[in-house]
Amino acid sequence: MSASNFLLANLGAEVAIPPDIREHLALHGERLEHDRAVPRPDEPVALELRGIDLSFGGVVALQGVDLAVRHGEIRAIIGPNGAGKSSLINVISGVYRPDRGHVAIDGRAYRPVPTQKLARLGVARTFQNLALFKGLSVLDNVAAGRAYVGRSNFLSQIAGLPRARREQADARERAGRIIDFLHLTPYADRLAGTLPYGLQKRVELARALAAEPRILLLDEPMAGMTATEKNELADYVRLARDEYAITVVLIEHDIGVVMGLSDRIAVLDYGRKIADGTPQEIASDQRVIDAYLGVPPENEDGEGI
Amino acid sequence: MSAVTADFSLPFSLPRYAGTVAVLAIAYLIVPFVGTSYLFEAILLPFLALSLAGVGLNLLTGYAGQVSLGSAAFMAVGAFAAYNFNLRVDGLPLLVSIVLAGLSAAVIGIVFGLPSLRLRGFYLAVSTLAAQFFVQWALTKFSWFSNDSASGVIDAPVLSLAGISFEGPVGRYFFALTIVAVLTFLSYRLVSSQTGRNFIAVRDNETAARIIGVPVLRTKLLAFAISSFIIGVAGVIWAFAYLRTVEPAGFNLDRSFQILFIVIIGGLASIRGAFFGAALIVVFPLILSRLGAFLLGDVFDSGVLDMTQRIVLGALIILFLILEPDGLVSLWDRLRSRVTAAIRRA
């Protein structure tokens, strides 16, 4: 373990370090990687998929997929285009209803996952194609992540009754903190639709974090980014995990970023899970090399949600 | 989002609502004393009623993203409901009749908003046409609604609120202005609240909105209800303050389109926009007829005028959609910032 990582880990355990300093340390320390504690095998399972089958008409998207994600883990799902990665995230978030199998969140099984209650179950996600509210400011977009908490009705909001005002102030304050954390403060008042792509991706991450989820699903958070932006975002994801103790499920094409970022990796190919293990295990798995690592890079933007 | 201000911003800083206060001050303190009866009857009263209807439709279409072609139907529901509440319940204050009329329109709005839970865009627009046809048919078919008047025409009652009666053009103008000002203010509060942001979230990305926990179905129906409430009250103003006698045929599809055009030309998702759009829609035919009569003399009769109006209006809408999709309101904002910059430089 490098000195600065050691320092960071120790400091983090005892005192609250401002996020920007933490980030600074993380950037300048050796880029973390696997000497950092992989969540122990005895950590409870936060999210579990059992025997998920999904097909569209005759096209099989997922077939008998099992996946167990432990608390506090950064779990990557990789695979070639069309392997079913996004479908998997959509099944977990209830956008798709699986034909067979179920999703268990904190031990409770669902089929399908109730999308409307997702945020209350402690799950937040981002989308492969940007899904921001273009007509709202960055701050309002991030504050929208708190929508599931609101109890006040529109009349009390119009009248500005104490509860409505408290809710609004609370949402904005939490959103403000996340915006600080992800260094989006200069853009807080800009309309989300006017920001460059990389920043919009980060705003989406902020919106998801604002919900204070226990499980965070990231559907290609780095697609279309430059290498620098990717590393930056990877650092943010790691920091968010450490700071808020969340479990992260991440889909990403860039194998380099994934290897450095994740604790464990599941590999999909043609809708089946062909490998599951630590980055080292995955890197040396012959089936993975055949199915994925051996092929040239894909057209990243060419596929739909 | 857009503020309700319609002001000339001065280079030094004023509170954001200064412009609104100025406009209201002019409307309450100056216009009533300098305006002619023609100004009130032909311009300001229809302008106020249509502006309010535009505000209502803008909440639904501009903010919540649900297209509706049933606005005139909701105006009709408001007008006829207010008429009947006022007629059939003795001693009911007019204000209560108006609120009940708005609520009736809201209920009808929710019913015809139910398809929005499944349909979007054009398909939803077509399904809201059902409201348009059904309401007009029901009001014509059942003469109870018009108190068995032979032609289906209803006459407005005397307007009085809290013991003050509003007679004559100026009185009716005050009546309309007050209701419009109050409801516009409440709409502004709404769009800047969490509910208003939920509207925009549903409009911009329904799936994302659902996933972060916005109650999408409830939000859509709420948008229909609130929008119809406001449009219903606009119908009351249209019938009671502006025309004084109306028939169901007055609330036809043309009127629905007119309100939609107001929203598009004025600017979607802008409360000010509804006022800009309504001003254009009301003033433009008058200008056109004056101009036509001046240039062409007798050739420019009412038939030609009507046709010219449609052609020019159609052309305007196409131009707006292409050149200024954000409507008059963004044109105005750009102009204003340019003028402000020029003043600063000078």
XYZ file of C-alpha atoms in Angstrom:
651
model
C 0.000 0.000 0.000
C 1.476 3.319 -0.940
C 2.102 5.942 1.705
C -0.521 8.364 0.556
C -3.175 5.719 0.249
C -2.366 4.613 3.713
C -2.635 8.171 4.923
C -5.935 8.637 3.189
C -7.380 5.466 4.580
C -6.345 6.340 8.112
C -7.500 9.882 7.948
C -10.778 8.844 6.446
C -11.429 6.557 9.321
C -10.989 9.192 11.981
C -11.696 12.690 10.796
C -14.063 14.054 8.209
C -11.878 15.448 5.461
C -13.478 17.951 3.105
C -14.313 16.144 -0.109
C -12.082 18.314 -2.264
C -9.047 17.521 -0.154
C -9.864 13.854 -0.173
C -10.161 14.016 -3.885
C -6.876 15.829 -4.121
C -5.231 13.135 -2.072
C -6.838 10.424 -4.121
C -5.705 11.989 -7.366
C -2.176 12.397 -6.195
C -1.903 9.188 -4.373
C -1.329 6.127 -6.367
C -4.533 5.450 -8.173
C -6.035 3.049 -5.740
C -6.713 -0.113 -6.978
C -6.725 -3.474 -5.620
C -4.611 -3.090 -2.634
C -7.581 -1.205 -1.200
C -9.771 -3.476 0.759
C -11.952 -5.567 -1.452
C -15.169 -5.989 0.532
C -14.730 -9.156 2.465
C -16.541 -12.224 1.267
C -18.605 -12.250 4.421
C -20.199 -8.832 3.724
C -23.939 -9.311 3.334
C -25.404 -9.337 -0.152
C -27.055 -6.028 -1.069
C -28.423 -7.012 -4.431
C -29.027 -10.399 -5.872
C -30.304 -11.563 -9.228
C -31.473 -15.134 -9.588
C -32.060 -16.915 -12.850
C -33.050 -13.836 -14.825
C -34.466 -14.567 -18.281
C -35.496 -11.712 -20.532
C -36.477 -11.752 -24.167
C -38.010 -9.314 -26.584
C -40.212 -11.210 -28.969
C -37.928 -13.987 -30.062
C -34.715 -12.172 -29.249
C -33.113 -13.420 -26.062
C -31.513 -10.584 -24.118
C -30.671 -12.374 -20.890
C -30.585 -16.039 -20.076
C -30.317 -17.510 -16.599
C -28.255 -14.658 -15.211
C -27.288 -14.863 -11.542
C -25.471 -12.074 -9.813
C -24.739 -11.311 -6.189
C -23.405 -7.907 -5.220
C -22.063 -7.386 -1.716
C -22.454 -4.277 0.373
C -19.901 -1.619 -0.387
C -18.660 -3.319 -3.510
C -17.973 -1.673 -6.853
C -19.222 -4.283 -9.224
C -18.633 -3.898 -12.933
C -20.624 -5.625 -15.639
C -18.800 -5.820 -18.928
C -19.410 -7.463 -22.249
C -19.568 -6.723 -25.956
C -22.346 -4.620 -27.441
C -25.652 -6.391 -27.291
C -24.477 -8.688 -24.514
C -27.396 -7.601 -22.335
C -25.637 -5.275 -19.917
C -28.110 -2.433 -20.146
C -30.984 -4.897 -20.102
C -29.642 -6.166 -16.813
C -29.641 -2.673 -15.312
C -33.121 -2.117 -16.693
C -34.290 -5.322 -15.038
C -32.752 -4.277 -11.721
C -34.442 -0.890 -11.921
C -37.778 -2.303 -13.002
C -37.838 -0.730 -16.455
C -38.026 -4.257 -17.903
C -39.945 -7.109 -16.396
C -37.964 -10.359 -16.552
C -39.688 -13.438 -17.989
C -38.221 -15.611 -15.266
C -36.212 -15.163 -12.105
C -36.249 -12.363 -9.590
C -34.277 -9.483 -8.183
C -33.659 -9.322 -4.449
C -32.876 -5.965 -2.912
C -31.658 -6.222 0.671
C -33.075 -9.704 0.873
C -36.562 -8.950 -0.482
C -37.379 -10.534 -3.819
C -39.185 -8.627 -6.571
C -40.446 -9.454 -10.030
C -40.655 -6.983 -11.503
C -38.926 -4.410 -9.342
C -41.461 -1.622 -8.622
C -39.956 1.303 -10.524
C -42.100 3.857 -8.756
C -40.789 2.710 -5.363
C -37.215 2.221 -6.502
C -35.870 5.347 -4.849
C -37.573 4.433 -1.584
C -35.938 1.003 -1.747
C -32.610 2.778 -1.785
C -31.746 2.276 -5.445
C -30.717 5.090 -7.780
C -29.451 4.851 -11.333
C -28.082 6.791 -14.245
C -28.829 6.176 -17.899
C -26.704 5.205 -20.833
C -28.177 7.969 -22.937
C -28.463 11.169 -20.964
C -31.735 11.392 -19.108
C -31.476 14.786 -17.465
C -34.344 17.239 -17.243
C -33.073 19.706 -19.822
C -35.450 22.478 -18.809
C -34.292 22.527 -15.188
C -31.149 24.041 -13.736
C -28.365 21.768 -12.531
C -29.372 22.471 -8.947
C -33.013 21.616 -9.636
C -31.999 18.463 -11.479
C -29.959 17.300 -8.535
C -32.657 18.379 -6.077
C -35.128 16.325 -8.144
C -33.257 13.322 -6.825
C -35.037 14.055 -3.548
C -38.484 13.913 -5.166
C -39.296 10.627 -3.491
C -38.980 12.163 -0.026
C -41.579 14.901 -0.572
C -44.841 14.674 1.335
C -46.286 18.151 0.838
C -49.027 18.669 -1.746
C -49.198 21.366 -4.383
C -51.514 23.599 -2.392
C -49.177 23.787 0.576
C -46.329 24.440 -1.849
C -48.191 27.313 -3.490
C -49.092 28.723 -0.098
C -45.519 28.220 1.102
C -46.541 26.351 4.257
C -43.719 25.455 6.670
C -43.549 21.788 5.713
C -43.290 22.500 1.981
C -40.631 25.103 2.628
C -38.704 22.786 4.899
C -38.770 20.054 2.277
C -37.608 22.414 -0.420
C -34.818 23.846 1.721
C -33.708 20.369 2.701
C -33.651 19.120 -0.902
C -31.685 22.148 -2.047
C -29.223 21.916 0.792
C -28.483 18.253 0.159
C -28.296 18.902 -3.578
C -25.883 21.736 -2.909
C -23.606 19.445 -0.931
C -23.542 16.824 -3.686
C -22.888 19.540 -6.241
C -19.924 20.698 -4.181
C -18.743 17.148 -3.815
C -18.733 16.600 -7.579
C -17.296 20.051 -8.275
C -20.324 21.248 -10.183
C -20.789 24.452 -8.193
C -19.913 26.832 -11.056
C -22.724 25.317 -13.133
C -25.394 25.064 -10.428
C -27.661 27.663 -12.006
C -27.145 26.685 -15.649
C -29.859 24.790 -17.480
C -28.764 21.171 -17.576
C -29.366 20.931 -21.322
C -26.779 23.622 -22.050
C -23.829 21.833 -20.438
C -21.225 19.820 -22.324
C -21.692 16.076 -22.436
C -19.146 15.113 -19.806
C -20.629 17.521 -17.287
C -24.146 16.318 -17.985
C -22.984 12.810 -17.173
C -21.638 14.100 -13.893
C -24.907 15.922 -13.157
C -26.700 12.633 -13.654
C -24.386 11.022 -11.145
C -25.120 13.901 -8.775
C -28.871 13.453 -9.192
C -28.545 9.758 -8.406
C -26.374 10.468 -5.358
C -28.802 13.101 -4.089
C -31.304 10.320 -3.436
C -28.769 8.957 -0.935
C -29.105 5.442 -2.313
C -27.670 2.308 -0.818
C -27.309 0.827 -4.283
C -26.183 2.901 -7.238
C -26.575 1.604 -10.793
C -24.433 3.321 -13.401
C -25.212 2.522 -17.015
C -22.104 3.438 -18.986
C -21.332 6.555 -16.980
C -18.203 7.170 -19.012
C -19.426 6.469 -22.522
C -18.196 9.057 -24.958
C -15.781 10.683 -22.526
C -12.132 11.464 -23.016
C -9.576 9.445 -21.058
C -9.077 12.304 -18.603
C -12.801 12.683 -17.998
C -13.083 8.949 -17.506
C -10.418 8.863 -14.845
C -11.962 11.858 -13.180
C -15.360 10.201 -13.083
C -13.852 6.942 -11.867
C -12.336 8.867 -8.974
C -15.704 10.433 -8.207
C -17.410 7.056 -8.226
C -14.823 5.626 -5.868
C -15.001 8.651 -3.585
C -18.777 8.491 -3.547
C -18.626 4.853 -2.543
C -16.167 5.588 0.250
C -17.958 8.721 1.398
C -21.520 7.455 1.377
C -20.913 3.722 1.859
C -22.903 2.709 -1.199
C -22.854 -0.371 -3.355
C -22.114 0.406 -6.990
C -23.091 -1.622 -10.042
C -21.406 -0.228 -13.104
C -21.509 -0.933 -16.797
C -18.538 0.232 -18.744
C -16.869 -0.460 -22.047
C -13.433 0.817 -21.217
C -11.717 -2.254 -19.857
C -8.833 -0.263 -18.432
C -11.046 1.928 -16.298
C -13.084 -1.065 -15.173
C -10.013 -3.038 -14.110
C -8.786 -0.174 -11.982
C -12.118 0.752 -10.483
C -14.003 -2.383 -9.654
C -13.708 -4.885 -6.865
C -15.293 -7.624 -8.886
C -16.368 -7.959 -12.483
C -19.107 -9.976 -14.142
C -18.807 -10.636 -17.865
C -21.840 -11.061 -20.099
C -21.840 -12.455 -23.592
C -24.945 -13.147 -25.641
C -27.121 -12.708 -22.564
C -25.257 -15.215 -20.416
C -22.833 -14.606 -17.617
C -19.596 -16.220 -18.720
C -17.318 -15.126 -15.897
C -17.454 -13.479 -12.505
C -14.529 -12.611 -10.274
C -11.808 -10.167 -9.331
C -10.203 -8.114 -12.093
C -7.143 -10.369 -12.039
C -9.241 -13.478 -12.463
C -11.200 -11.881 -15.276
C -8.090 -10.677 -17.069
C -6.753 -14.206 -17.214
C -10.026 -15.963 -18.068
C -9.753 -17.499 -21.499
C -13.477 -17.275 -22.279
C -13.464 -13.588 -21.460
C -10.441 -12.994 -23.624
C -12.132 -14.810 -26.467
C -15.480 -13.107 -26.060
C -14.467 -9.629 -25.208
C -10.884 -8.613 -24.779
C -9.851 -10.077 -28.077
C -12.248 -8.039 -30.162
C -11.434 -4.517 -31.285
C -13.205 -1.580 -29.586
C -16.844 -1.186 -30.447
C -18.903 1.701 -31.598
C -19.825 2.913 -28.171
C -22.645 5.165 -29.093
C -24.236 2.850 -31.541
C -26.597 1.051 -29.243
C -29.858 2.110 -27.680
C -30.865 1.977 -24.058
C -37.676 29.200 -15.175
C -39.435 32.178 -16.536
C -40.536 34.740 -14.100
C -43.846 36.462 -14.428
C -42.133 39.793 -14.897
C -42.885 41.728 -18.016
C -40.716 44.674 -17.302
C -38.324 47.107 -18.814
C -35.275 46.267 -16.787
C -33.243 49.253 -15.924
C -29.468 49.113 -15.905
C -29.393 49.494 -12.140
C -30.767 46.583 -10.246
C -34.371 46.395 -9.166
C -36.097 43.570 -7.384
C -37.210 40.884 -9.795
C -40.870 41.614 -9.269
C -40.485 45.341 -9.936
C -41.638 44.949 -13.528
C -44.718 43.007 -12.524
C -45.604 45.605 -9.919
C -45.177 48.342 -12.525
C -47.420 46.553 -15.024
C -50.061 45.965 -12.371
C -49.860 49.587 -11.236
C -50.423 50.788 -14.785
C -53.242 48.283 -15.252
C -55.020 49.304 -12.049
C -54.240 52.978 -11.697
C -53.762 54.411 -15.170
C -55.561 52.275 -17.764
C -59.044 52.590 -16.178
C -58.865 56.364 -16.424
C -57.439 56.773 -19.890
C -58.981 53.762 -21.633
C -61.940 54.081 -23.943
C -64.844 51.697 -23.801
C -63.632 50.261 -27.119
C -60.245 49.466 -25.555
C -61.891 47.528 -22.744
C -64.587 45.751 -24.746
C -62.646 44.833 -27.846
C -59.102 44.478 -26.598
C -58.473 44.235 -22.884
C -61.307 41.917 -21.834
C -60.670 39.249 -24.499
C -56.949 39.704 -23.892
C -57.329 38.983 -20.183
C -59.570 35.957 -20.688
C -57.350 34.455 -23.376
C -54.184 35.197 -21.396
C -55.548 33.285 -18.450
C -56.558 30.387 -20.680
C -53.045 30.525 -22.134
C -51.520 30.387 -18.654
C -53.686 27.364 -17.911
C -52.786 25.524 -21.098
C -49.133 26.428 -20.656
C -49.070 24.643 -17.300
C -50.284 21.517 -19.044
C -48.524 21.718 -22.387
C -45.523 23.930 -21.745
C -44.567 22.684 -18.308
C -45.967 19.172 -18.031
C -45.553 18.384 -21.736
C -49.080 17.056 -22.323
C -50.607 18.339 -25.544
C -54.284 19.270 -25.333
C -56.764 20.395 -27.943
C -59.641 20.579 -25.497
C -59.068 24.030 -23.989
C -62.271 25.548 -25.355
C -64.246 22.666 -23.888
C -62.839 23.395 -20.436
C -63.660 27.081 -20.925
C -67.222 26.067 -21.804
C -67.480 23.831 -18.758
C -66.318 26.729 -16.593
C -68.719 29.222 -18.138
C -71.788 26.988 -18.056
C -70.985 25.622 -14.593
C -70.637 29.120 -13.159
C -73.884 30.117 -14.841
C -75.737 27.144 -13.346
C -74.264 27.399 -9.874
C -75.165 31.041 -9.831
C -78.663 30.389 -11.183
C -79.650 27.346 -9.196
C -78.101 27.886 -5.781
C -79.725 30.851 -4.104
C -77.486 33.283 -2.375
C -74.272 31.617 -3.510
C -71.613 34.314 -3.725
C -70.277 34.783 -7.236
C -66.759 34.035 -6.062
C -67.884 30.623 -4.822
C -69.647 29.964 -8.130
C -66.440 30.755 -9.945
C -64.358 28.459 -7.761
C -66.927 25.675 -8.157
C -66.914 26.269 -11.916
C -63.139 25.896 -11.920
C -63.439 22.701 -9.912
C -66.049 21.341 -12.353
C -63.667 22.032 -15.216
C -60.902 20.344 -13.218
C -62.991 17.196 -12.797
C -63.773 17.073 -16.522
C -60.091 17.768 -17.139
C -59.049 14.782 -15.040
C -61.511 12.523 -16.855
C -60.234 13.545 -20.272
C -56.685 13.520 -18.938
C -56.867 9.815 -18.146
C -55.728 8.848 -21.671
C -52.490 10.755 -20.964
C -51.478 7.898 -18.713
C -51.118 5.794 -21.841
C -50.876 8.166 -24.765
C -48.361 10.788 -25.744
C -47.916 13.590 -28.210
C -50.194 13.487 -31.225
C -52.195 10.561 -29.942
C -52.941 12.385 -26.729
C -53.851 15.536 -28.654
C -56.346 13.561 -30.700
C -57.837 11.982 -27.598
C -58.331 15.407 -25.985
C -60.386 16.300 -29.055
C -62.940 13.968 -27.520
C -63.372 16.494 -24.706
C -63.905 19.214 -27.266
C -66.641 17.362 -29.129
C -68.283 15.744 -26.130
C -68.653 18.913 -24.079
C -70.018 20.937 -26.972
C -72.452 18.159 -27.802
C -73.611 17.772 -24.196
C -74.157 21.499 -23.738
C -76.196 21.712 -26.938
C -78.104 18.484 -26.421
C -79.209 19.000 -22.830
C -80.941 22.343 -22.643
C -80.909 22.128 -18.844
C -77.376 23.513 -18.982
C -78.604 26.708 -20.613
C -81.735 26.877 -18.447
C -83.882 25.701 -21.392
C -83.108 28.712 -23.500
C -84.157 27.997 -27.062
C -80.857 28.819 -28.671
C -78.618 27.488 -25.898
C -77.510 31.020 -25.145
C -76.772 32.021 -21.561
C -76.757 35.546 -20.140
C -74.222 36.584 -17.566
C -75.439 37.574 -14.108
C -74.536 40.854 -12.461
C -70.926 40.670 -11.385
C -70.375 41.356 -7.732
C -67.618 40.229 -5.440
C -67.668 40.884 -1.712
C -70.474 43.382 -2.002
C -68.821 45.444 -4.734
C -70.599 45.250 -8.056
C -68.608 45.492 -11.254
C -70.680 47.198 -13.904
C -69.817 48.712 -17.220
C -66.686 48.019 -19.205
C -64.349 49.428 -16.573
C -65.976 47.454 -13.773
C -65.796 44.231 -15.752
C -62.200 45.035 -16.568
C -61.366 45.309 -12.847
C -63.206 42.063 -12.209
C -61.275 40.218 -14.930
C -57.958 41.840 -14.099
C -58.182 40.884 -10.431
C -59.000 37.252 -11.116
C -56.304 36.985 -13.781
C -53.707 38.618 -11.546
C -54.456 36.335 -8.614
C -54.493 33.125 -10.643
C -51.367 34.113 -12.553
C -49.569 34.753 -9.300
C -50.644 31.365 -7.963
C -49.524 29.714 -11.213
C -46.168 31.363 -10.860
C -45.900 30.005 -7.321
C -46.834 26.597 -8.647
C -44.256 26.427 -11.410
C -41.485 27.447 -9.059
C -42.500 24.809 -6.498
C -41.547 21.155 -6.292
C -44.760 20.262 -8.122
C -43.819 22.582 -10.974
C -40.413 20.965 -11.215
C -42.105 17.575 -11.221
C -44.144 18.775 -14.220
C -40.946 19.625 -16.072
C -39.323 16.342 -15.032
C -42.257 14.387 -16.470
C -42.093 16.462 -19.643
C -38.341 16.126 -20.166
C -37.915 12.468 -19.297
C -40.754 10.387 -18.034
C -38.723 7.242 -17.335
C -36.074 9.111 -15.391
C -38.791 10.953 -13.477
C -40.452 7.693 -12.499
C -37.171 6.170 -11.393
C -36.221 9.027 -9.095
C -39.622 8.725 -7.448
C -41.741 11.419 -9.113
C -45.321 10.094 -8.982
C -45.750 10.303 -12.758
C -49.424 9.353 -13.019
C -50.483 11.646 -10.216
C -48.387 14.464 -11.627
C -49.992 14.180 -15.063
C -53.522 14.143 -13.691
C -52.695 17.024 -11.381
C -51.448 18.989 -14.391
C -54.716 18.297 -16.197
C -56.735 19.286 -13.134
C -54.925 22.532 -12.389
C -54.752 23.509 -16.035
C -58.469 22.839 -16.539
C -59.329 24.741 -13.372
C -57.574 27.838 -14.674
C -58.955 27.461 -18.187
C -62.421 26.985 -16.685
C -62.128 30.247 -14.788
C -60.886 31.875 -17.991
C -64.126 30.606 -19.545
C -66.093 32.360 -16.814
C -64.298 35.622 -17.577
C -64.867 35.095 -21.284
C -68.605 34.546 -20.755
C -69.385 36.846 -17.844
C -66.988 39.750 -18.250
C -66.245 39.857 -21.960
C -69.156 38.592 -24.087
C -71.973 38.612 -21.503
C -74.018 36.241 -23.683
C -72.489 33.032 -24.963
C -73.577 29.825 -26.593
C -71.805 26.461 -26.715
C -70.827 27.064 -30.342
C -68.624 29.916 -29.147
C -66.341 27.379 -27.502
C -65.488 25.401 -30.607
C -62.305 23.815 -31.867
C -61.163 27.130 -33.358
C -60.992 28.553 -29.859
C -58.939 25.577 -28.657
C -56.488 26.114 -31.478
C -56.391 29.817 -30.746
C -55.299 29.096 -27.180
C -52.720 26.589 -28.346
C -51.336 29.189 -30.771
C -51.169 31.714 -27.946
C -49.002 29.307 -26.009
C -46.783 28.441 -28.964
C -46.334 32.000 -30.194
C -45.925 33.410 -26.694
C -43.462 30.782 -25.577
C -43.888 27.315 -24.124
C -43.178 26.931 -20.428
C -43.342 30.634 -19.793
C -46.112 32.321 -17.876
C -45.292 35.693 -19.396
C -45.461 34.047 -22.787
C -49.202 33.491 -22.483
C -49.704 37.247 -22.135
C -47.480 38.039 -25.106
C -49.231 35.436 -27.215
C -52.702 36.602 -26.214
C -51.785 40.212 -26.945
C -50.678 39.262 -30.430
C -53.732 37.106 -31.118
C -56.146 39.804 -29.943
C -54.485 42.864 -31.400
C -53.308 41.377 -34.649
C -56.763 41.019 -36.336
C -57.636 44.592 -35.380
C -54.438 45.940 -36.844
C -54.915 43.822 -39.916
C -58.434 45.077 -40.502
C -57.415 48.724 -40.054
C -54.438 48.247 -42.289
C -56.468 46.383 -44.896
C -59.198 48.984 -44.955
C -56.614 51.735 -45.215
C -54.675 50.134 -48.053
C -57.408 48.427 -50.032
C -60.548 50.314 -49.078
C -63.844 48.590 -49.822
C -62.306 45.488 -51.374
C -61.212 44.513 -47.879
C -64.561 43.309 -46.561
C -65.098 40.979 -43.658
C -64.752 37.845 -45.797
C -61.384 38.919 -47.116
C -60.360 40.004 -43.632
C -61.196 36.630 -42.175
C -59.238 34.821 -44.847
C -56.262 37.168 -44.616
C -56.210 36.686 -40.854
C -55.994 32.958 -41.201
C -53.308 33.099 -43.841
C -51.133 35.586 -41.996
C -51.618 33.844 -38.674
C -50.742 30.495 -40.232
C -47.608 32.004 -41.748
C -46.697 33.565 -38.402
C -46.999 30.253 -36.611
C -44.787 28.514 -39.149
C -42.247 31.313 -38.861
C -42.274 31.115 -35.084
C -41.860 27.379 -35.031
C -38.853 27.641 -37.329
C -37.183 30.858 -36.260
C -38.160 31.328 -32.638
C -39.346 28.074 -31.085
C -39.123 29.683 -27.660
C -41.685 32.248 -28.653
C -42.197 35.983 -28.283
C -40.963 35.838 -24.751
C -37.431 34.928 -25.792
C -37.549 37.535 -28.552
C -38.475 40.042 -25.878
C -35.743 38.908 -23.505
C -33.097 39.185 -26.208
C -34.287 42.612 -27.216
C -34.274 43.723 -23.612
C -30.783 42.494 -22.886
C -29.557 44.236 -26.021
C -31.201 47.500 -25.033
C -29.832 47.177 -21.508
C -26.363 46.549 -22.871
C -26.653 49.559 -25.172
C -27.736 51.777 -22.285
C -24.847 50.505 -20.174
C -22.366 51.329 -22.905
C -23.776 54.804 -23.402
